[in-house]
Amino acid sequence: MNNKYKLIVLFGKSASGKDTILKWILNNIENTSGIVSYTTRPPRDYEVDGKDYYFISNEEFTEKVLNKEMLEATCFNNWFYGAGITTLKQDKINVGVFNVEGINCLIQDNRIEILPIYVYASDKTRLLRSLNREESPDCAEICRRFFTDDEDFKEEKYDFNYEILDNENNFNAAALTDMIRDFCDSGRMG
């Protein structure tokens, strides 16, 4: 019997739709559990503490890392992100949004089987989503994210195999369901 945690990791550029797909999986795929990560960045207008992230200080984050309470921890755009070990459930398919560095850390953990899924949307679609998701968008921050994404999502940084989910307009729910079903049936490692 396989005692490894199963983890679906969604990643992609800002405003590609990762959170929307995460919510869809949790609402439509049985036996799934969402991972709420920790971050030191400030919440966006629409984010809720404890639901979207646990928003904590740099000091609190450092303490969790030093106490080995984090499954992975990374710095992205000068903010820290990490998943707590206690967020994973052995009897569920765990689902979360991670950056490339976080995925590279997770792959090294032999307690986990992962299915990395890159969520794709064009720059134009992503920009429009970014502008429309907040009442008063911070255009400078949106531009900063876009330029940073060009560097952070270079393919040579991916030290793992991954699936691609096109989310330009609406993602293919049947294709996503098949990816997850195949992963659960095969026990494939990332």
Tab-separated table of C-alpha atoms in Angstrom, residues 64-156:
chain	number	residue	atom	x	y	z
A	64	LYS	CA	7.868	28.285	11.549
A	65	VAL	CA	10.825	27.523	9.266
A	66	LEU	CA	13.243	27.227	12.195
A	67	ASN	CA	10.804	24.943	14.037
A	68	LYS	CA	10.592	22.729	10.901
A	69	GLU	CA	6.833	23.297	10.640
A	70	MET	CA	7.027	23.994	6.896
A	71	LEU	CA	6.847	21.403	4.149
A	72	GLU	CA	8.436	23.905	1.791
A	73	ALA	CA	9.279	27.579	2.003
A	74	THR	CA	10.325	29.969	-0.734
A	75	CYS	CA	10.882	33.636	-1.385
A	76	PHE	CA	8.969	35.001	-4.369
A	77	ASN	CA	8.922	38.688	-5.296
A	78	ASN	CA	10.473	39.547	-1.897
A	79	TRP	CA	7.667	37.811	0.020
A	80	PHE	CA	7.846	34.457	1.721
A	81	TYR	CA	5.458	31.615	0.950
A	82	GLY	CA	5.248	28.150	2.429
A	83	ALA	CA	2.994	25.211	3.148
A	84	GLY	CA	2.769	23.890	6.666
A	85	ILE	CA	3.334	20.175	7.142
A	86	THR	CA	0.084	19.819	9.061
A	87	THR	CA	-1.939	20.998	6.034
A	88	LEU	CA	-1.562	17.668	4.191
A	89	LYS	CA	-4.080	14.866	4.643
A	90	GLN	CA	-3.084	11.230	4.065
A	91	ASP	CA	-6.580	10.100	3.037
A	92	LYS	CA	-7.260	12.932	0.544
A	93	ILE	CA	-5.897	14.350	-2.686
A	94	ASN	CA	-4.216	17.535	-1.475
A	95	VAL	CA	-4.426	20.524	-3.831
A	96	GLY	CA	-2.519	23.796	-3.686
A	97	VAL	CA	-0.960	26.648	-5.615
A	98	PHE	CA	2.846	26.747	-5.556
A	99	ASN	CA	5.669	28.527	-7.303
A	100	VAL	CA	8.433	26.745	-9.216
A	101	GLU	CA	10.901	26.837	-6.303
A	102	GLY	CA	8.274	25.336	-4.005
A	103	ILE	CA	7.584	22.518	-6.458
A	104	ASN	CA	11.289	21.777	-6.766
A	105	CYS	CA	11.393	21.460	-2.942
A	106	LEU	CA	8.327	19.211	-2.834
A	107	ILE	CA	9.794	16.825	-5.396
A	108	GLN	CA	12.719	16.184	-3.051
A	109	ASP	CA	10.370	15.006	-0.281
A	110	ASN	CA	9.913	11.218	-0.564
A	111	ARG	CA	6.696	11.373	1.488
A	112	ILE	CA	4.875	13.049	-1.407
A	113	GLU	CA	3.683	12.134	-4.895
A	114	ILE	CA	2.939	15.223	-6.947
A	115	LEU	CA	1.123	16.132	-10.130
A	116	PRO	CA	2.366	19.563	-11.268
A	117	ILE	CA	-0.089	21.361	-13.568
A	118	TYR	CA	0.996	24.539	-15.344
A	119	VAL	CA	-2.007	26.837	-15.820
A	120	TYR	CA	-1.638	28.821	-19.050
A	121	ALA	CA	-3.328	32.037	-20.172
A	122	SER	CA	-2.034	34.643	-22.638
A	123	ASP	CA	-0.533	37.915	-21.422
A	124	LYS	CA	-3.549	39.880	-22.701
A	125	THR	CA	-6.025	37.652	-20.847
A	126	ARG	CA	-3.928	37.777	-17.676
A	127	LEU	CA	-3.636	41.571	-17.812
A	128	LEU	CA	-7.387	42.018	-18.236
A	129	ARG	CA	-8.061	39.617	-15.343
A	130	SER	CA	-5.602	41.518	-13.144
A	131	LEU	CA	-7.212	44.852	-13.912
A	132	ASN	CA	-10.756	43.575	-13.423
A	133	ARG	CA	-10.416	41.543	-10.215
A	134	GLU	CA	-9.946	44.515	-7.886
A	135	GLU	CA	-11.956	47.707	-7.643
A	136	SER	CA	-8.836	49.895	-7.504
A	137	PRO	CA	-6.022	47.826	-9.016
A	138	ASP	CA	-2.430	48.760	-8.267
A	139	CYS	CA	-1.221	49.059	-11.861
A	140	ALA	CA	2.433	49.387	-10.819
A	141	GLU	CA	2.154	46.118	-8.862
A	142	ILE	CA	0.425	44.393	-11.789
A	143	CYS	CA	3.245	45.479	-14.116
A	144	ARG	CA	5.872	44.373	-11.597
A	145	ARG	CA	4.234	40.921	-11.403
A	146	PHE	CA	4.184	40.632	-15.192
A	147	PHE	CA	7.859	41.501	-15.604
A	148	THR	CA	8.867	39.232	-12.719
A	149	ASP	CA	6.849	36.371	-14.218
A	150	ASP	CA	8.917	36.544	-17.415
A	151	GLU	CA	12.005	35.658	-15.370
A	152	ASP	CA	10.429	33.324	-12.805
A	153	PHE	CA	8.664	31.119	-15.335
A	154	LYS	CA	11.503	30.354	-17.717
A	155	GLU	CA	11.252	26.678	-18.591
A	156	GLU	CA	14.843	25.956	-17.656
